[in-house]
Structures are given as structure tokens and as C-alpha cells.
């Protein structure tokens, strides 16, 4: 079998997020996060599940790290639960929380697995939500930098790769505009504030980490989806352009160009956050790498009335990502399997944003997995990973500065508002017993890593 090939020193990892795996939600001094609150609201999670236990990683991280080693992975992206370390989001430090991450980092290094630490993967401390509306409040960016400092001081001697944010668009949009994520707000006036203040928090945290740990490499993780017009009607083409700026350009232009893109920015005058003179300079300080999360492409379509978007799009647009295209394969979460989209994004970032160092920090898929005789045969996930990794290989050959690939995700986990209903892992988890079974896709990844013939990789 041919496996996708990557250059020497390529980073092969999996990615996880604290809330989705840790459990231990109220143990050893941890404060509640907005996701604890949200998942305890009846009806918020489709399956009625909560993440009080999740994958029990807070108690048994060693099992997961041993499994990573067994799969031959050389890196691991995980996130810190802000309120485990700072129960109120600021002020008093919970040393038991810090000790936990300390142990995780040491256990990874003992297995020669390089940690990539994400500081904010959506689980805002509830105390900061209550006092200032989370990132809707500008002060949150400063509290975030203080938190980054705490983490850099404690882990910076061993952690050299930091990711400030995970997908700021998703947190702002799902959490504050659509309300299908915590903190469950539907507020077009705070959407852009949350987006801007996350980016400001990124800039401030980056400075702070570098001041403490000069050899740290600091980046941030953005999602990108190609946004295509649903038809070639001029109004749909325009809708897709604005949609692209909303999903992608807003964050990429801010980080790499120090500005918010027009025409989107001027159209949202009514709901613009206050941008202070130095903000965009802070946001656009050079990063050491970009983390790219890639899942799928979307389609933009003109609509005469979309309630939550009317403030900023002249009321003239919607996004149609439910659109099913005949003949295309889909994942169990309804995402089209289209590796070319990843290739296109990688080339676009390289072209439009000055050829940054990129890590794919998430890519993966949910499928309906079945355990049969202690095995999980998941040929669709193998096909998925092979397709996307081959697209990544092609992108490198076309000049993209791609240095690593983190598969979403290590093991089946708590998939936000989907509960335990969507399985994305390379490892199957029985959420009653916590028993783990490596899926065929996990074995495929191990083989793929073992079959790297890097000396033959020609750029
Ligand atoms: C990303 C999140 C992950 C995970 C993943 C699942 O946006 O960072 O935490 O939830 O999405 O993908 P999907 O959006 O297809 O459910």
C-alpha cells in the first residue's frame, strides 16, 4: 500500500480539547466553565449527555499517552482548561490544576511526544462570563494574557509550542451569535466584540509568552473553509465574497495584515467593536506558525431575510452549508469529503499571507463506528485520512510550508452540543467503561508513519 509521504522532521500528532476529554469537571479546585454550565442546561446537548467524566483523562492521562506512543505519534496538541488553573479566570491560582498539566507534559516528554499547548479552546471560566461577558468584555483579553503568563511560567521550560486560540470564529459565532454553543447568546452586537477581543487576547498573550520564554514558538489556530457561491448568479457570488470575509478573511487579515477586510468591515458599522489605535498592531505581530483547522467547504447564497445576519449584510445573505452535492461522500456529521478544499486553503494561505509556517492543527471526521469482536473497522476514516493527507503532500510539493498534521482526534470524545453521539477518534471509547480500542484508522496511521521514506521526498 502507498502511504502519503512527508518531509523529514514532519510532525504527526492528534489534537484534543480539555473540555472534550478531561472530565474531573469540579475536582481539585477547578472552577466551572461556560461549557459546564451549558451542558447542564436541559436540552442544550442533543443527546442529553454531559462532560462530567468525558474520557476520564484528568485521572488517567497516562493510558492515552501510552496509546499515542503505540500509534507512533510524535506530537500532541491539547488544551488547558483555563478555570482549572484560575478558577475565577483571574487572580488566585489553583496549584493542583497547574500540577496536573505539569504531569501531562512530563508524561508526554517521557514518550518523546512534543506538546503543542492550546490556551483557549472555548471553555471560558464562568466567573469571567458572569462579570464581563467573557470575550465580549475588552478586559478579558488582558485576563487572558495574565493566564498565558501563568502557564508560560509553569510549563515554558518544557513546552516550546503554544497556540493561543482555537477557532475564534466558531467561539464568537456559535457561542455569541447563534447560541448553539456556550455561552448560548444570540447577540449580533457582541459577535464582533468577541471576535476582536479574542484576537487582541492573542496578541497580548503572544507578547507575554515570548517575554517569559524567549525560545517559545507561538502561533494561533484559525479555521478556514472555502466559501463558494451556491450558483453563479451575481448576488450569490457577492454573498459568497462577504461570507468568505466573515468566516475567513476577518481573522486571517487581522493576524497577517493588521486590518479587517472590506466590504465586510464597512457594512457592519452598526455592530463594530471599538478598535483602539494599537489593537491591530498587537494582533498582527509576527507569529511563529499558523495552526489551520480544516473540515469542509461552504456555499454562500443570497437571501432576502436572515434574522441574525441582517445587521451586517444588508439582510441579503445566508450560508447554505447543508447543501448536498450529488455523488459526493459525506461524514456522519454531514460534512462533504472533499480533500481538494484543504489543498486550496493551504495554497491560498501561502499566496495571500506571505508563506507562513503552517501546521494542520485539526482535520478528521465522524463516522458511524461499530465494535465487532474487539475491532473497529472504519474504512471510511482511512479513506478520509488518506485523501486529506495526500492533498497535504501535494500542497507541500507545490511550495506550502507545512510542518505537521494533527488528526482530529485521538479518541472518541464529548463532541460539544452533539454529546457522545459523534465519534471522531482513531481510538474507540466505550463511555460507560472507558475501555479503549484502537480502530483500523489508528493502525493505518501507525503504518503510515512507519512507512515514511523521507529521503525520497522530493520538493
Ligand atoms: C472543531 C473543534 C473541535 C471539534 C471539531 C469537530 O471546530 O475545534 O473541538 O469539535 O470541530 O468537527 P465538526 O465541526 O465537523 O463537528
Short mmCIF file of C-alpha atoms and ligand atoms in Angstrom, two decimals:
data_model
loop_
_atom_site.label_atom_id
_atom_site.label_comp_id
_atom_site.label_asym_id
_atom_site.label_seq_id
_atom_site.Cartn_x
_atom_site.Cartn_y
_atom_site.Cartn_z
CA UNK A 1 0.00 0.00 0.00
CA UNK A 2 1.19 3.52 -0.80
CA UNK A 3 1.10 6.00 2.02
CA UNK A 4 1.22 9.78 1.77
CA UNK A 5 4.80 10.95 2.22
CA UNK A 6 6.08 13.92 4.18
CA UNK A 7 9.45 15.60 4.61
CA UNK A 8 11.93 14.69 7.31
CA UNK A 9 11.03 16.09 10.77
CA UNK A 10 7.37 16.28 9.88
CA UNK A 11 5.16 16.40 12.96
CA UNK A 12 2.49 13.69 13.24
CA UNK A 13 0.06 14.23 16.05
CA UNK A 14 -3.50 14.16 17.21
CA UNK A 15 -5.42 17.06 18.72
CA UNK A 16 -7.82 17.18 21.65
CA UNK A 17 -9.52 19.85 23.77
CA UNK A 18 -9.69 19.86 27.57
CA UNK A 19 -13.45 20.06 27.91
CA UNK A 20 -13.98 17.22 25.45
CA UNK A 21 -11.77 14.69 27.22
CA UNK A 22 -10.74 15.60 30.76
CA UNK A 23 -13.77 15.05 32.98
CA UNK A 24 -12.95 15.91 36.61
CA UNK A 25 -15.18 18.90 35.99
CA UNK A 26 -15.37 20.10 39.61
CA UNK A 27 -12.39 18.37 41.17
CA UNK A 28 -9.31 19.61 42.97
CA UNK A 29 -10.34 23.23 42.99
CA UNK A 30 -11.38 23.62 39.34
CA UNK A 31 -13.85 26.45 38.74
CA UNK A 32 -16.80 25.98 36.38
CA UNK A 33 -16.50 26.98 32.73
CA UNK A 34 -19.30 28.17 30.45
CA UNK A 35 -19.34 24.69 28.95
CA UNK A 36 -20.02 23.10 32.35
CA UNK A 37 -22.95 25.46 32.72
CA UNK A 38 -24.22 24.97 29.17
CA UNK A 39 -24.07 21.18 29.25
CA UNK A 40 -26.06 21.12 32.49
CA UNK A 41 -28.93 23.03 30.87
CA UNK A 42 -31.68 20.63 29.86
CA UNK A 43 -31.89 20.32 26.09
CA UNK A 44 -28.63 22.12 25.31
CA UNK A 45 -26.83 18.91 24.28
CA UNK A 46 -28.72 16.88 21.68
CA UNK A 47 -28.09 13.54 23.37
CA UNK A 48 -28.66 14.84 26.92
CA UNK A 49 -25.05 13.90 27.80
CA UNK A 50 -22.66 15.99 29.84
CA UNK A 51 -18.87 16.02 30.11
CA UNK A 52 -18.50 15.46 33.85
CA UNK A 53 -16.44 12.35 33.11
CA UNK A 54 -15.82 12.60 29.34
CA UNK A 55 -12.81 10.38 28.59
CA UNK A 56 -11.60 10.50 32.20
CA UNK A 57 -8.28 11.90 31.03
CA UNK A 58 -7.97 14.06 34.14
CA UNK A 59 -7.50 10.85 36.11
CA UNK A 60 -5.95 8.59 33.53
CA UNK A 61 -3.91 10.66 31.07
CA UNK A 62 -1.20 8.02 31.11
CA UNK A 63 -3.36 5.48 29.26
CA UNK A 64 -3.95 7.98 26.46
CA UNK A 65 -0.29 8.92 26.23
CA UNK A 66 0.71 5.24 26.09
CA UNK A 67 -1.74 4.78 23.23
CA UNK A 68 -0.27 7.76 21.37
CA UNK A 69 3.16 6.20 21.72
CA UNK A 70 1.76 2.90 20.46
CA UNK A 71 0.46 4.69 17.35
CA UNK A 72 3.92 6.16 16.74
CA UNK A 73 2.77 9.78 17.08
CA UNK A 74 5.49 12.30 17.82
CA UNK A 75 3.39 15.28 18.89
CA UNK A 76 0.19 16.02 20.77
CA UNK A 77 -1.97 19.11 20.72
CA UNK A 78 -4.08 19.51 23.85
CA UNK A 79 -5.69 22.43 25.60
CA UNK A 80 -5.58 23.82 29.11
CA UNK A 81 -8.86 24.31 30.98
CA UNK A 82 -8.43 27.97 31.99
CA UNK A 83 -10.71 27.56 35.03
CA UNK A 84 -8.76 24.54 36.28
CA UNK A 85 -5.75 26.80 36.68
CA UNK A 86 -7.54 30.06 37.53
CA UNK A 87 -10.95 29.08 38.96
CA UNK A 88 -12.18 32.69 38.72
CA UNK A 89 -10.42 33.26 35.38
CA UNK A 90 -8.02 35.67 37.09
CA UNK A 91 -6.40 36.20 40.46
CA UNK A 92 -5.98 33.18 42.70
CA UNK A 93 -4.06 30.31 41.08
CA UNK A 94 -5.15 26.72 41.70
CA UNK A 95 -1.82 24.91 42.04
CA UNK A 96 -3.49 21.49 41.80
CA UNK A 97 -4.63 22.44 38.32
CA UNK A 98 -1.14 23.52 37.31
CA UNK A 99 0.29 20.32 38.78
CA UNK A 100 -2.00 18.28 36.56
CA UNK A 101 -0.71 19.89 33.33
CA UNK A 102 2.81 19.58 34.63
CA UNK A 103 2.35 15.83 34.95
CA UNK A 104 0.81 15.58 31.49
CA UNK A 105 3.73 17.42 29.91
CA UNK A 106 6.29 15.26 31.70
CA UNK A 107 4.47 12.08 30.69
CA UNK A 108 4.45 13.21 27.05
CA UNK A 109 8.13 14.09 27.04
CA UNK A 110 8.95 10.74 28.63
CA UNK A 111 7.47 9.16 25.49
CA UNK A 112 9.23 11.63 23.14
CA UNK A 113 5.93 13.26 22.23
CA UNK A 114 6.20 17.01 21.68
CA UNK A 115 3.45 19.01 23.40
CA UNK A 116 1.59 21.75 21.50
CA UNK A 117 -0.48 23.58 24.09
CA UNK A 118 -3.67 25.46 23.22
CA UNK A 119 -4.63 28.10 25.78
CA UNK A 120 -8.23 28.75 24.81
CA UNK A 121 -10.38 26.04 23.29
CA UNK A 122 -13.75 27.68 24.11
CA UNK A 123 -14.11 26.79 27.82
CA UNK A 124 -14.25 30.33 29.21
CA UNK A 125 -14.28 30.47 33.03
CA UNK A 126 -17.89 31.01 34.09
CA UNK A 127 -16.76 33.73 36.51
CA UNK A 128 -15.47 35.85 33.62
CA UNK A 129 -18.65 35.25 31.66
CA UNK A 130 -20.67 36.41 34.66
CA UNK A 131 -18.61 39.50 35.35
CA UNK A 132 -17.71 40.81 31.89
CA UNK A 133 -19.43 38.57 29.34
CA UNK A 134 -16.27 36.58 28.56
CA UNK A 135 -14.53 37.98 25.49
CA UNK A 136 -17.42 40.39 24.94
CA UNK A 137 -15.59 42.42 27.58
CA UNK A 138 -12.33 44.01 26.49
CA UNK A 139 -10.75 43.28 29.88
CA UNK A 140 -10.98 39.59 29.07
CA UNK A 141 -8.11 39.98 26.59
CA UNK A 142 -5.90 41.24 29.44
CA UNK A 143 -7.01 38.45 31.79
CA UNK A 144 -6.19 36.01 29.02
CA UNK A 145 -2.66 37.39 28.77
CA UNK A 146 -2.24 37.05 32.55
CA UNK A 147 -3.38 33.44 32.29
CA UNK A 148 -0.92 32.83 29.43
CA UNK A 149 1.81 34.19 31.68
CA UNK A 150 0.90 31.75 34.46
CA UNK A 151 1.10 28.87 32.01
CA UNK A 152 4.34 30.00 30.37
CA UNK A 153 5.98 30.41 33.76
CA UNK A 154 4.99 26.92 34.84
CA UNK A 155 5.43 24.96 31.61
CA UNK A 156 7.67 27.18 29.47
CA UNK A 157 10.84 25.28 30.39
CA UNK A 158 9.39 22.20 28.63
CA UNK A 159 6.61 23.44 26.34
CA UNK A 160 8.00 25.24 23.30
CA UNK A 161 4.92 25.34 21.08
CA UNK A 162 1.97 27.49 22.14
CA UNK A 163 -1.35 28.02 20.40
CA UNK A 164 -3.18 30.99 21.84
CA UNK A 165 -6.71 30.43 20.47
CA UNK A 166 -8.67 27.67 18.87
CA UNK A 167 -11.00 28.85 16.10
CA UNK A 168 -12.05 32.30 17.32
CA UNK A 169 -14.73 32.43 14.61
CA UNK A 170 -16.51 29.36 15.97
CA UNK A 171 -16.47 30.61 19.56
CA UNK A 172 -17.83 34.02 18.57
CA UNK A 173 -20.36 32.73 16.05
CA UNK A 174 -21.69 29.58 17.69
CA UNK A 175 -21.41 30.87 21.25
CA UNK A 176 -22.45 34.50 20.91
CA UNK A 177 -24.41 34.82 17.66
CA UNK A 178 -26.16 31.51 17.00
CA UNK A 179 -26.25 30.23 20.58
CA UNK A 180 -25.81 26.54 19.78
CA UNK A 181 -22.59 26.59 21.83
CA UNK A 182 -21.84 28.01 25.28
CA UNK A 183 -22.48 30.67 26.49
CA UNK A 184 -25.69 30.40 24.47
CA UNK A 185 -26.10 34.01 23.37
CA UNK A 186 -27.83 35.28 20.27
CA UNK A 187 -26.40 38.72 20.08
CA UNK A 188 -25.24 40.37 16.86
CA UNK A 189 -23.94 43.31 18.89
CA UNK A 190 -21.45 41.19 20.80
CA UNK A 191 -20.38 38.91 17.93
CA UNK A 192 -17.70 41.26 16.58
CA UNK A 193 -16.59 42.30 20.05
CA UNK A 194 -15.97 38.67 20.97
CA UNK A 195 -14.08 38.16 17.71
CA UNK A 196 -11.95 41.29 18.13
CA UNK A 197 -11.19 40.77 21.82
CA UNK A 198 -10.12 37.17 21.23
CA UNK A 199 -7.68 38.43 18.62
CA UNK A 200 -6.46 41.15 20.96
CA UNK A 201 -6.04 38.50 23.68
CA UNK A 202 -3.96 36.50 21.20
CA UNK A 203 -1.65 39.46 20.58
CA UNK A 204 -1.23 40.24 24.26
CA UNK A 205 -0.69 36.60 25.20
CA UNK A 206 1.88 36.16 22.45
CA UNK A 207 3.92 39.07 23.82
CA UNK A 208 3.65 37.76 27.33
CA UNK A 209 4.72 34.20 26.46
CA UNK A 210 7.70 35.47 24.49
CA UNK A 211 8.79 37.74 27.32
CA UNK A 212 8.87 34.77 29.69
CA UNK A 213 10.06 32.08 27.37
CA UNK A 214 12.18 33.64 24.60
CA UNK A 215 12.66 30.36 22.75
CA UNK A 216 8.91 29.66 22.63
CA UNK A 217 7.20 29.32 19.27
CA UNK A 218 3.81 31.00 19.44
CA UNK A 219 1.01 30.65 16.95
CA UNK A 220 -2.74 30.58 16.79
CA UNK A 221 -5.30 28.24 15.28
CA UNK A 222 -7.83 29.51 12.76
CA UNK A 223 -10.31 27.52 10.76
CA UNK A 224 -10.61 28.10 7.06
CA UNK A 225 -13.36 26.90 4.74
CA UNK A 226 -13.54 27.73 1.06
CA UNK A 227 -16.75 29.74 0.66
CA UNK A 228 -18.15 29.26 -2.80
CA UNK A 229 -21.18 30.78 -4.44
CA UNK A 230 -24.06 28.31 -4.45
CA UNK A 231 -24.84 29.41 -8.05
CA UNK A 232 -23.17 31.79 -10.48
CA UNK A 233 -25.86 34.43 -10.05
CA UNK A 234 -24.14 37.74 -9.26
CA UNK A 235 -25.99 38.06 -5.95
CA UNK A 236 -24.79 34.63 -4.81
CA UNK A 237 -21.26 35.46 -5.91
CA UNK A 238 -21.38 38.62 -3.80
CA UNK A 239 -22.87 36.69 -0.88
CA UNK A 240 -20.00 34.21 -1.05
CA UNK A 241 -17.45 37.03 -1.05
CA UNK A 242 -18.90 38.58 2.10
CA UNK A 243 -19.27 35.13 3.61
CA UNK A 244 -15.61 34.43 2.95
CA UNK A 245 -14.65 37.63 4.75
CA UNK A 246 -16.94 36.74 7.64
CA UNK A 247 -15.62 33.18 8.11
CA UNK A 248 -12.05 33.55 6.95
CA UNK A 249 -10.80 36.98 5.94
CA UNK A 250 -11.74 38.73 9.18
CA UNK A 251 -9.33 36.60 11.20
CA UNK A 252 -6.63 35.96 8.61
CA UNK A 253 -6.40 39.60 7.52
CA UNK A 254 -6.25 40.77 11.13
CA UNK A 255 -3.44 38.36 12.05
CA UNK A 256 -1.40 38.64 8.87
CA UNK A 257 -2.23 42.10 7.54
CA UNK A 258 -3.29 44.05 10.61
CA UNK A 259 -6.67 45.10 9.20
CA UNK A 260 -10.25 43.98 8.91
CA UNK A 261 -11.42 43.34 5.36
CA UNK A 262 -13.78 45.42 3.28
CA UNK A 263 -16.53 45.37 2.14
CA UNK A 264 -17.48 43.32 5.23
CA UNK A 265 -15.98 45.73 7.75
CA UNK A 266 -17.70 48.84 6.44
CA UNK A 267 -21.00 47.02 6.17
CA UNK A 268 -21.02 46.12 9.83
CA UNK A 269 -20.58 49.70 11.05
CA UNK A 270 -23.55 49.37 13.39
CA UNK A 271 -22.10 46.43 15.25
CA UNK A 272 -18.38 47.19 15.05
CA UNK A 273 -16.41 46.83 18.27
CA UNK A 274 -14.27 49.73 19.47
CA UNK A 275 -10.88 49.15 17.92
CA UNK A 276 -8.25 51.13 19.81
CA UNK A 277 -5.27 52.59 17.94
CA UNK A 278 -2.73 49.94 18.89
CA UNK A 279 -5.01 46.91 18.69
CA UNK A 280 -4.35 45.78 15.16
CA UNK A 281 -0.61 46.20 15.57
CA UNK A 282 -0.74 43.91 18.61
CA UNK A 283 -2.92 41.41 16.77
CA UNK A 284 -0.66 41.30 13.72
CA UNK A 285 2.68 40.77 15.45
CA UNK A 286 4.52 38.05 13.53
CA UNK A 287 3.56 34.55 14.62
CA UNK A 288 5.89 31.57 14.50
CA UNK A 289 3.30 29.38 12.87
CA UNK A 290 -0.31 29.25 11.85
CA UNK A 291 -2.49 26.39 13.05
CA UNK A 292 -5.06 25.55 10.40
CA UNK A 293 -8.21 23.58 11.19
CA UNK A 294 -9.82 22.27 8.05
CA UNK A 295 -13.14 20.46 7.84
CA UNK A 296 -15.13 21.39 4.76
CA UNK A 297 -16.23 23.97 2.22
CA UNK A 298 -19.39 26.03 2.44
CA UNK A 299 -21.73 27.67 -0.01
CA UNK A 300 -23.00 31.25 0.11
CA UNK A 301 -26.42 32.13 -1.16
CA UNK A 302 -28.27 35.42 -1.34
CA UNK A 303 -31.36 35.57 0.84
CA UNK A 304 -33.82 38.39 1.30
CA UNK A 305 -34.05 37.99 5.04
CA UNK A 306 -31.81 36.26 7.55
CA UNK A 307 -32.68 37.48 11.02
CA UNK A 308 -29.32 37.33 12.76
CA UNK A 309 -27.27 38.50 9.83
CA UNK A 310 -29.36 41.41 8.66
CA UNK A 311 -27.37 43.91 10.69
CA UNK A 312 -24.22 43.43 8.81
CA UNK A 313 -25.05 42.01 5.43
CA UNK A 314 -27.83 44.36 4.33
CA UNK A 315 -30.06 41.44 5.24
CA UNK A 316 -29.10 39.85 1.99
CA UNK A 317 -27.31 36.63 2.58
CA UNK A 318 -27.35 33.23 4.09
CA UNK A 319 -24.94 30.35 4.11
CA UNK A 320 -26.07 27.09 2.79
CA UNK A 321 -23.74 24.52 4.16
CA UNK A 322 -26.39 21.85 4.30
CA UNK A 323 -26.30 21.70 0.55
CA UNK A 324 -25.75 18.12 -0.52
CA UNK A 325 -23.97 17.63 -3.80
CA UNK A 326 -24.92 14.55 -5.76
CA UNK A 327 -22.21 11.95 -5.89
CA UNK A 328 -20.04 13.41 -3.12
CA UNK A 329 -19.30 11.35 0.01
CA UNK A 330 -20.26 12.78 3.42
CA UNK A 331 -19.20 12.18 7.01
CA UNK A 332 -21.62 11.24 9.79
CA UNK A 333 -21.78 14.91 10.75
CA UNK A 334 -22.85 15.84 7.24
CA UNK A 335 -19.57 17.25 6.07
CA UNK A 336 -18.64 16.74 2.46
CA UNK A 337 -15.43 14.78 1.94
CA UNK A 338 -13.50 16.99 -0.43
CA UNK A 339 -9.71 16.95 0.10
CA UNK A 340 -9.19 19.45 -2.70
CA UNK A 341 -10.64 22.07 -0.34
CA UNK A 342 -7.72 21.57 2.05
CA UNK A 343 -5.26 21.87 -0.82
CA UNK A 344 -6.93 25.09 -1.98
CA UNK A 345 -6.82 26.61 1.51
CA UNK A 346 -3.16 25.74 2.00
CA UNK A 347 -2.25 27.34 -1.31
CA UNK A 348 -4.38 30.37 -0.65
CA UNK A 349 -2.77 31.00 2.75
CA UNK A 350 0.68 30.59 1.24
CA UNK A 351 -0.13 33.01 -1.58
CA UNK A 352 -2.17 35.63 0.27
CA UNK A 353 -0.49 35.62 3.65
CA UNK A 354 3.19 35.53 2.81
CA UNK A 355 4.01 31.87 3.03
CA UNK A 356 3.74 31.24 6.78
CA UNK A 357 4.84 28.07 8.55
CA UNK A 358 1.65 26.04 8.86
CA UNK A 359 0.59 23.10 10.97
CA UNK A 360 -2.73 21.49 10.26
CA UNK A 361 -3.95 21.53 13.85
CA UNK A 362 -7.22 19.69 13.15
CA UNK A 363 -8.64 17.56 10.40
CA UNK A 364 -10.73 14.46 10.82
CA UNK A 365 -14.20 13.02 10.60
CA UNK A 366 -17.04 11.36 12.44
CA UNK A 367 -18.36 8.07 11.11
CA UNK A 368 -20.75 5.50 12.48
CA UNK A 369 -18.28 3.07 14.02
CA UNK A 370 -19.25 -0.38 15.21
CA UNK A 371 -17.29 -2.65 17.56
CA UNK A 372 -17.13 -6.22 16.22
CA UNK A 373 -15.06 -8.83 18.05
CA UNK A 374 -12.99 -6.16 19.73
CA UNK A 375 -12.13 -4.49 16.46
CA UNK A 376 -13.45 -1.35 14.81
CA UNK A 377 -13.28 -1.45 11.04
CA UNK A 378 -13.55 2.13 9.82
CA UNK A 379 -12.51 2.08 6.17
CA UNK A 380 -14.22 5.42 5.54
CA UNK A 381 -11.97 7.16 8.05
CA UNK A 382 -8.92 5.54 6.48
CA UNK A 383 -10.09 6.75 3.07
CA UNK A 384 -10.73 10.20 4.54
CA UNK A 385 -7.28 10.50 6.13
CA UNK A 386 -5.51 9.10 3.10
CA UNK A 387 -7.31 11.61 0.87
CA UNK A 388 -6.61 14.66 3.03
CA UNK A 389 -3.03 13.70 3.79
CA UNK A 390 -2.35 13.14 0.11
CA UNK A 391 -3.77 16.61 -0.56
CA UNK A 392 -1.42 17.99 2.11
CA UNK A 393 1.52 16.21 0.49
CA UNK A 394 0.62 17.75 -2.86
CA UNK A 395 0.43 21.16 -1.23
CA UNK A 396 3.95 20.76 0.15
CA UNK A 397 5.17 19.80 -3.30
CA UNK A 398 3.53 22.98 -4.59
CA UNK A 399 5.56 25.06 -2.13
CA UNK A 400 3.43 25.23 1.02
CA UNK A 401 5.47 25.46 4.20
CA UNK A 402 3.53 22.74 6.02
CA UNK A 403 5.34 21.26 9.00
CA UNK A 404 2.86 18.98 10.69
CA UNK A 405 -0.54 17.35 10.79
CA UNK A 406 -2.69 16.84 13.87
CA UNK A 407 -5.60 14.50 13.30
CA UNK A 408 -8.88 15.32 14.99
CA UNK A 409 -8.93 13.37 17.19
CA UNK A 410 -7.09 10.88 19.37
CA UNK A 411 -10.19 9.15 20.75
CA UNK A 412 -13.97 9.41 20.68
CA UNK A 413 -14.86 12.27 22.98
CA UNK A 414 -17.54 14.71 24.06
CA UNK A 415 -18.40 16.42 20.81
CA UNK A 416 -19.84 19.68 22.19
CA UNK A 417 -23.58 20.05 21.52
CA UNK A 418 -23.58 16.60 19.87
CA UNK A 419 -22.63 14.90 23.16
CA UNK A 420 -21.10 11.45 22.73
CA UNK A 421 -23.13 10.96 19.57
CA UNK A 422 -20.36 11.74 17.08
CA UNK A 423 -17.25 9.59 17.04
CA UNK A 424 -14.15 11.25 15.56
CA UNK A 425 -11.41 9.21 17.23
CA UNK A 426 -8.62 6.97 15.99
CA UNK A 427 -9.41 5.11 19.19
CA UNK A 428 -12.88 3.91 20.11
CA UNK A 429 -14.01 4.74 23.64
CA UNK A 430 -16.80 2.97 25.47
CA UNK A 431 -18.09 5.87 27.54
CA UNK A 432 -19.63 3.54 30.14
CA UNK A 433 -16.49 1.55 30.89
CA UNK A 434 -13.77 3.85 29.47
CA UNK A 435 -12.41 0.89 27.55
CA UNK A 436 -10.31 1.93 24.54
CA UNK A 437 -9.96 0.03 21.24
CA UNK A 438 -7.62 1.22 18.52
CA UNK A 439 -9.63 1.48 15.31
CA UNK A 440 -8.32 0.33 11.94
CA UNK A 441 -7.68 4.00 11.16
CA UNK A 442 -5.36 4.17 14.18
CA UNK A 443 -3.39 1.21 12.84
CA UNK A 444 -3.35 2.85 9.41
CA UNK A 445 -1.83 5.99 10.94
CA UNK A 446 0.82 3.90 12.65
CA UNK A 447 1.68 2.17 9.37
CA UNK A 448 1.67 5.46 7.50
CA UNK A 449 4.20 6.93 9.96
CA UNK A 450 6.34 3.79 9.82
CA UNK A 451 6.36 3.88 6.03
CA UNK A 452 7.76 7.38 5.69
CA UNK A 453 10.63 7.18 3.24
CA UNK A 454 11.62 10.77 3.85
CA UNK A 455 14.85 10.54 1.90
CA UNK A 456 12.77 10.04 -1.22
CA UNK A 457 10.58 13.04 -0.60
CA UNK A 458 11.42 15.43 -3.38
CA UNK A 459 10.40 19.03 -3.08
C1 LIG B 1 -13.68 21.90 15.60
C2 LIG B 1 -13.35 21.97 17.08
C3 LIG B 1 -13.17 20.60 17.68
C4 LIG B 1 -14.16 19.58 17.17
C5 LIG B 1 -14.26 19.59 15.66
C6 LIG B 1 -15.34 18.65 15.11
O1 LIG B 1 -14.31 23.06 15.21
O2 LIG B 1 -12.20 22.73 17.30
O3 LIG B 1 -13.19 20.76 19.09
O4 LIG B 1 -15.38 19.81 17.75
O5 LIG B 1 -14.57 20.89 15.23
O6 LIG B 1 -15.71 18.95 13.80
P1 LIG B 1 -17.18 19.28 13.29
O7 LIG B 1 -17.26 20.76 13.25
O8 LIG B 1 -17.24 18.66 11.95
O9 LIG B 1 -18.19 18.69 14.26
#
